[in-house]
PDB file of C-alpha atoms in Angstrom:
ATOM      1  CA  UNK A   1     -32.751 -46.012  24.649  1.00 29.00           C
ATOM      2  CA  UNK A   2     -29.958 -48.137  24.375  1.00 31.00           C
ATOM      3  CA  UNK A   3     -27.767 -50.733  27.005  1.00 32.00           C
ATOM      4  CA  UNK A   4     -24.597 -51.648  27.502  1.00 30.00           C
ATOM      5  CA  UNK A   5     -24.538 -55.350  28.380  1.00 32.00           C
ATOM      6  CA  UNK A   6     -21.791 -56.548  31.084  1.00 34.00           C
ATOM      7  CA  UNK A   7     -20.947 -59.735  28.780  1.00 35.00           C
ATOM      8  CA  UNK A   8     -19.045 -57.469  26.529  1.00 39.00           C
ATOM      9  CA  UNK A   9     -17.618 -54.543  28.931  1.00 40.00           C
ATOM     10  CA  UNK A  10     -14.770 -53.177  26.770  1.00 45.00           C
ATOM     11  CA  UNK A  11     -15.108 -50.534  24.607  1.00 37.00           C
ATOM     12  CA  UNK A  12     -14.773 -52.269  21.115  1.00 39.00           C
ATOM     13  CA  UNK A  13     -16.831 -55.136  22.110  1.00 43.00           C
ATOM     14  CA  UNK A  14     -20.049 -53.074  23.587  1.00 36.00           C
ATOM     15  CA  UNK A  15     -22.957 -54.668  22.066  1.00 42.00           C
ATOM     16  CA  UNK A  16     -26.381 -52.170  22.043  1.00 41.00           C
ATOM     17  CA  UNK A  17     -29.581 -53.472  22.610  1.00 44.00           C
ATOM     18  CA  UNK A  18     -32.866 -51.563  22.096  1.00 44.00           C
ATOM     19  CA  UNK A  19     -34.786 -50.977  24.935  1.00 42.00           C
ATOM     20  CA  UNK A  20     -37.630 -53.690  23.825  1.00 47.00           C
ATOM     21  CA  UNK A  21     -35.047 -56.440  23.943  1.00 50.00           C
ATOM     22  CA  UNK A  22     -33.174 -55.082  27.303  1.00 53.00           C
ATOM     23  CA  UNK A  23     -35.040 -57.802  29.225  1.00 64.00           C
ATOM     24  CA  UNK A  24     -33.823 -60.569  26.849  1.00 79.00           C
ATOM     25  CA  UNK A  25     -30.200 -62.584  26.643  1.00 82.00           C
ATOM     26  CA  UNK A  26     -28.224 -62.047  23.587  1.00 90.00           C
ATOM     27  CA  UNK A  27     -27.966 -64.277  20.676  1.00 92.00           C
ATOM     28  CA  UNK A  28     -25.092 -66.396  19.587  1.00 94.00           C
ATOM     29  CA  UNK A  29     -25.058 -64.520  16.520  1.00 94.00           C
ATOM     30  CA  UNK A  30     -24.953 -61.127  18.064  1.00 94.00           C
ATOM     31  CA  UNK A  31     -21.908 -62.056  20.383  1.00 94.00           C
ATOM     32  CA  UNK A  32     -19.833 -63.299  17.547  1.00 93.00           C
ATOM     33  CA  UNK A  33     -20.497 -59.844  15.236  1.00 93.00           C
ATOM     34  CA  UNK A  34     -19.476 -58.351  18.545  1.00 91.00           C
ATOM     35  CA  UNK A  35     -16.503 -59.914  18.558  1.00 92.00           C
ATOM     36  CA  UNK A  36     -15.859 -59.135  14.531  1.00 93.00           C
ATOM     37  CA  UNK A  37     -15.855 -55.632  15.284  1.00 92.00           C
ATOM     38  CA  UNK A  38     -13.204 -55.716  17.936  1.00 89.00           C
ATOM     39  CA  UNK A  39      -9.853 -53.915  16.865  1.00 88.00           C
ATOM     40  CA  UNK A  40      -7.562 -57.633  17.007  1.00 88.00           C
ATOM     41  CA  UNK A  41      -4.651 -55.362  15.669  1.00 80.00           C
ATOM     42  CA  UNK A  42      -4.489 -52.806  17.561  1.00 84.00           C
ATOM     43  CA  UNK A  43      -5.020 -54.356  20.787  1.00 85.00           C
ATOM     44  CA  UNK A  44      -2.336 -57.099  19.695  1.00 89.00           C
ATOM     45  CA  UNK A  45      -4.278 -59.920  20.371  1.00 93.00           C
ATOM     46  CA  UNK A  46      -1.998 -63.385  19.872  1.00 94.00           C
ATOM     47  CA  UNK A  47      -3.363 -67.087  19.555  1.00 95.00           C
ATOM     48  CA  UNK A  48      -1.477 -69.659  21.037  1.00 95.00           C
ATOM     49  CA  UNK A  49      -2.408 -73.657  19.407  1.00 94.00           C
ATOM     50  CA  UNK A  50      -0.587 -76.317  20.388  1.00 94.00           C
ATOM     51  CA  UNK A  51      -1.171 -80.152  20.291  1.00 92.00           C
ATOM     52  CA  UNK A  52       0.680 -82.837  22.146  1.00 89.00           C
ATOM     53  CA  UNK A  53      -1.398 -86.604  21.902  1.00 85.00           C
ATOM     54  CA  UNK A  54       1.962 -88.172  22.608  1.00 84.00           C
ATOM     55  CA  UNK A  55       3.255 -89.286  18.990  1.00 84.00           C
ATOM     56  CA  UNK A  56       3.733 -85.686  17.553  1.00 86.00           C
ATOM     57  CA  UNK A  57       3.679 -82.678  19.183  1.00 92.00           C
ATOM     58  CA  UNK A  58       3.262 -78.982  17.548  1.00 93.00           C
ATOM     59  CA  UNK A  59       2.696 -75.214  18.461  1.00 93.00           C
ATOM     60  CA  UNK A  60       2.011 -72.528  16.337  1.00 94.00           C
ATOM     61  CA  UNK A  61       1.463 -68.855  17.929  1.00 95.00           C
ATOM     62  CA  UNK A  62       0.371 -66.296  15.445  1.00 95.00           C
ATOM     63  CA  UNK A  63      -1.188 -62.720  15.783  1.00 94.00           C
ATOM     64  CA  UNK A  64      -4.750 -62.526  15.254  1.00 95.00           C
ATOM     65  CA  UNK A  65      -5.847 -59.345  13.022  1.00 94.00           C
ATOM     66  CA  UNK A  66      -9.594 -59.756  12.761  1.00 94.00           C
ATOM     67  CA  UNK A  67     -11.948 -62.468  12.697  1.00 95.00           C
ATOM     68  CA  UNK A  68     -15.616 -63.205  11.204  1.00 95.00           C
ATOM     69  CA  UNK A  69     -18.369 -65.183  11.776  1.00 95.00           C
ATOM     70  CA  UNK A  70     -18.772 -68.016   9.320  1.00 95.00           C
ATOM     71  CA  UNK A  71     -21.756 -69.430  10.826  1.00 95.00           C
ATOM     72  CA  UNK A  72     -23.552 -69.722  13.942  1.00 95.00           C
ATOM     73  CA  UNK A  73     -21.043 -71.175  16.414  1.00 95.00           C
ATOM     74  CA  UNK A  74     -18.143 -70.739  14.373  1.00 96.00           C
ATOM     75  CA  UNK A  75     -15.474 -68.035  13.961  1.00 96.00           C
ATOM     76  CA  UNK A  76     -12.374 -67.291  12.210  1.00 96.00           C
ATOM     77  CA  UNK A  77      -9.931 -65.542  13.264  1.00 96.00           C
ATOM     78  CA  UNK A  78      -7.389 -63.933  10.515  1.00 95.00           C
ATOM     79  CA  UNK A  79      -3.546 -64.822  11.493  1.00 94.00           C
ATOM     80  CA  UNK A  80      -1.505 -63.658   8.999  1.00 92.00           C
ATOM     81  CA  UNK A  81       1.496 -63.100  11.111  1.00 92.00           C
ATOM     82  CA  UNK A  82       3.481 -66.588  12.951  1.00 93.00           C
ATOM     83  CA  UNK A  83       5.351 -65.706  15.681  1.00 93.00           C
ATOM     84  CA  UNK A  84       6.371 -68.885  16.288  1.00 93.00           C
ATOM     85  CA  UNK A  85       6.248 -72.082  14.805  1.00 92.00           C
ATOM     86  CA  UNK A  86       7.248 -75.900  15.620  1.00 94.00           C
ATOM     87  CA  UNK A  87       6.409 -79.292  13.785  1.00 93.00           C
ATOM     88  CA  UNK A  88       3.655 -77.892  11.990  1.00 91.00           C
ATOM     89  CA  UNK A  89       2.645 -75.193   9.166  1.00 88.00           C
ATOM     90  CA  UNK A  90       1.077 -72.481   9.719  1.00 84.00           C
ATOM     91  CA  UNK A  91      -2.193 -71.526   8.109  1.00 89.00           C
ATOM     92  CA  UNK A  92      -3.677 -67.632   7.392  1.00 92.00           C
ATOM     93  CA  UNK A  93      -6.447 -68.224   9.973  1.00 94.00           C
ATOM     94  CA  UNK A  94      -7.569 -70.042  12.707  1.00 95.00           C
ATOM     95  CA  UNK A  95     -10.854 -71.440  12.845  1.00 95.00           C
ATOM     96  CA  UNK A  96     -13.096 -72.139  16.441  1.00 95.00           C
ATOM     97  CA  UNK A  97     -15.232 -74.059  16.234  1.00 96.00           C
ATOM     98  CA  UNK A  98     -17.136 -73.064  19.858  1.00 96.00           C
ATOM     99  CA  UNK A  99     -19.436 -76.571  20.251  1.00 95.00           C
ATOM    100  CA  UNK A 100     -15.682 -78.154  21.071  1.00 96.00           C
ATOM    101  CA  UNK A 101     -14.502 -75.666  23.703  1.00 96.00           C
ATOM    102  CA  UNK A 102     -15.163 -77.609  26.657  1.00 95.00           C
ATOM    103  CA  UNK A 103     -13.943 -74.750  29.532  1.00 95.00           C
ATOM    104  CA  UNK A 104     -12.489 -71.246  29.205  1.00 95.00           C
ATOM    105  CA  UNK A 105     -10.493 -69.908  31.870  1.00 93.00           C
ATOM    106  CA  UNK A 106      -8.493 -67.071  32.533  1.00 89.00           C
ATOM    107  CA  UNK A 107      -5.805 -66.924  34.895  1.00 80.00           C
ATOM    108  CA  UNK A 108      -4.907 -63.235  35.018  1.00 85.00           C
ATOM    109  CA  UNK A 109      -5.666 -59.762  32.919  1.00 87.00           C
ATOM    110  CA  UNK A 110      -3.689 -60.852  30.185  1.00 91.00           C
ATOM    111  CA  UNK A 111      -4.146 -64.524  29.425  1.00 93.00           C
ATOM    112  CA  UNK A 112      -7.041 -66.704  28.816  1.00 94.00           C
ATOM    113  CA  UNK A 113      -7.187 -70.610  27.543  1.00 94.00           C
ATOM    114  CA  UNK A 114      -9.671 -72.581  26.453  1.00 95.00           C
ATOM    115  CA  UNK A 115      -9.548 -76.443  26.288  1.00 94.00           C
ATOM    116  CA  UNK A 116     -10.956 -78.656  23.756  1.00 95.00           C
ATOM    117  CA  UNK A 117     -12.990 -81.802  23.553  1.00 93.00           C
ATOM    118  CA  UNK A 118      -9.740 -83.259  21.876  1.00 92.00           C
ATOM    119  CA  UNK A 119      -7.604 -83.259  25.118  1.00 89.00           C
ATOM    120  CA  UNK A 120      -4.431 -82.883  23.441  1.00 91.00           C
ATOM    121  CA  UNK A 121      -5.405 -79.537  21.787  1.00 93.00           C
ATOM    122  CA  UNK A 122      -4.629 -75.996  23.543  1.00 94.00           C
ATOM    123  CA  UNK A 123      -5.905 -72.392  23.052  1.00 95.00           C
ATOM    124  CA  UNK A 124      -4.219 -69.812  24.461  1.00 95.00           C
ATOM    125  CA  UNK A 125      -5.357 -65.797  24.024  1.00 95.00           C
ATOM    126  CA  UNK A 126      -2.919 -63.347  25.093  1.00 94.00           C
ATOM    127  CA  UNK A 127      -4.028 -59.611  25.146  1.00 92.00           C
ATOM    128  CA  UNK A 128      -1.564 -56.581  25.738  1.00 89.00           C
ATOM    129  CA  UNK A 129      -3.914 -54.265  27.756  1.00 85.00           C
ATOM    130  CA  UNK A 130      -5.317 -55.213  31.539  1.00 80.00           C
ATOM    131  CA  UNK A 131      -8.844 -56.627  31.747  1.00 83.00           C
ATOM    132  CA  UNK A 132      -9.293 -58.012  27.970  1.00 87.00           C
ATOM    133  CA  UNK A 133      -8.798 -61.728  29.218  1.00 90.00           C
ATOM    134  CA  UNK A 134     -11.579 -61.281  31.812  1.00 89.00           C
ATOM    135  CA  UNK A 135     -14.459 -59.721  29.286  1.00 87.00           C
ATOM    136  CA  UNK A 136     -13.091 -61.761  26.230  1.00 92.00           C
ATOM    137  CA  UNK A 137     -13.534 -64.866  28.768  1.00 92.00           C
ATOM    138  CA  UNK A 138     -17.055 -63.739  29.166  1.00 92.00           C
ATOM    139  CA  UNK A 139     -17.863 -63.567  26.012  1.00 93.00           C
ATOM    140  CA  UNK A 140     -16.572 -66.796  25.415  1.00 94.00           C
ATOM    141  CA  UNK A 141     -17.663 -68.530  27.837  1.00 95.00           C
ATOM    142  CA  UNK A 142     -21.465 -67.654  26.603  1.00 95.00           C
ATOM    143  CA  UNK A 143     -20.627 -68.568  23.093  1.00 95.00           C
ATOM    144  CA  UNK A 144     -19.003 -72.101  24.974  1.00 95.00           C
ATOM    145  CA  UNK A 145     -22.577 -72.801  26.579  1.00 95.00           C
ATOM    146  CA  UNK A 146     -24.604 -71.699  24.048  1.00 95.00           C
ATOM    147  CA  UNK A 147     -23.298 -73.970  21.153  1.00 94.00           C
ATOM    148  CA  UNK A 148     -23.097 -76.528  23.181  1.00 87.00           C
ATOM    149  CA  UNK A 149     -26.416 -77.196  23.527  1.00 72.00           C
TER     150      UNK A 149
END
């Protein structure tokens, strides 16, 4: 037998438990291959980073194709593609590191934005199909708590 858990409700990120570990909360690591598998492409997913601690501000938004888990609590997502780009240069990935997400929020279906323990820094998902913000805020915000312990 095999569930579907709520935390990851969209298609590509359905995570399958056995029936012997129904009962139990995911792992960390289990989340984050969950999110690996998701289609970033596809679904256009786009990363928004800025910074502004007063001196120099920056913003870089770049198009997120994939992303892989290179260790607990940490992910990478592949961003080949800038979109746009201001007083900075841009890099082929961007890495999360999810013990310094301090919230994650989502304001709508299409938008979600996490904030950092360095207040200056800003994450910004955006998503081109209706309810990704909401389940990729889930997931998110489990991986927030969870590494933050």
């Amino acid at each position: 037998m095999i569930r579907c858990l709520p935390l990851l409700a969209v298609p590509a990120l359905i995570f399958a438990q056995p029936a012997a570990a129904q009962d139990q909360e995911p792992t960390v690591e289990a989340v984050q291959a969950s999110l690996d598998k998701f289609d970033y492409g596809q679904m256009r997913v786009e990363i928004v980073v800025s910074r502004d601690d007063g001196k120099k501000a920056w913003l870089v938004s770049r198009q997120a194709t994939g992303s892989k888990m290179l260790r607990r609590c940490v992910t990478e997502f592949a961003t080949p593609k800038v979109l746009l780009i201001a007083n900075t240069k841009p890099t082929k990935t961007y890495v999360l590191d999810w013990s310094e997400v301090t919230k994650v929020s989502s304001s709508d279906l299409y938008e979600m934005d996490l904030e950092h323990r360095d207040t200056a820094l800003r994450t910004k998902f955006r998503f081109n199909l209706t309810g990704l913000a909401p389940a990729f805020s889930e997931a998110f915000e489990f991986l927030r708590k969870q590494c933050s312990r």
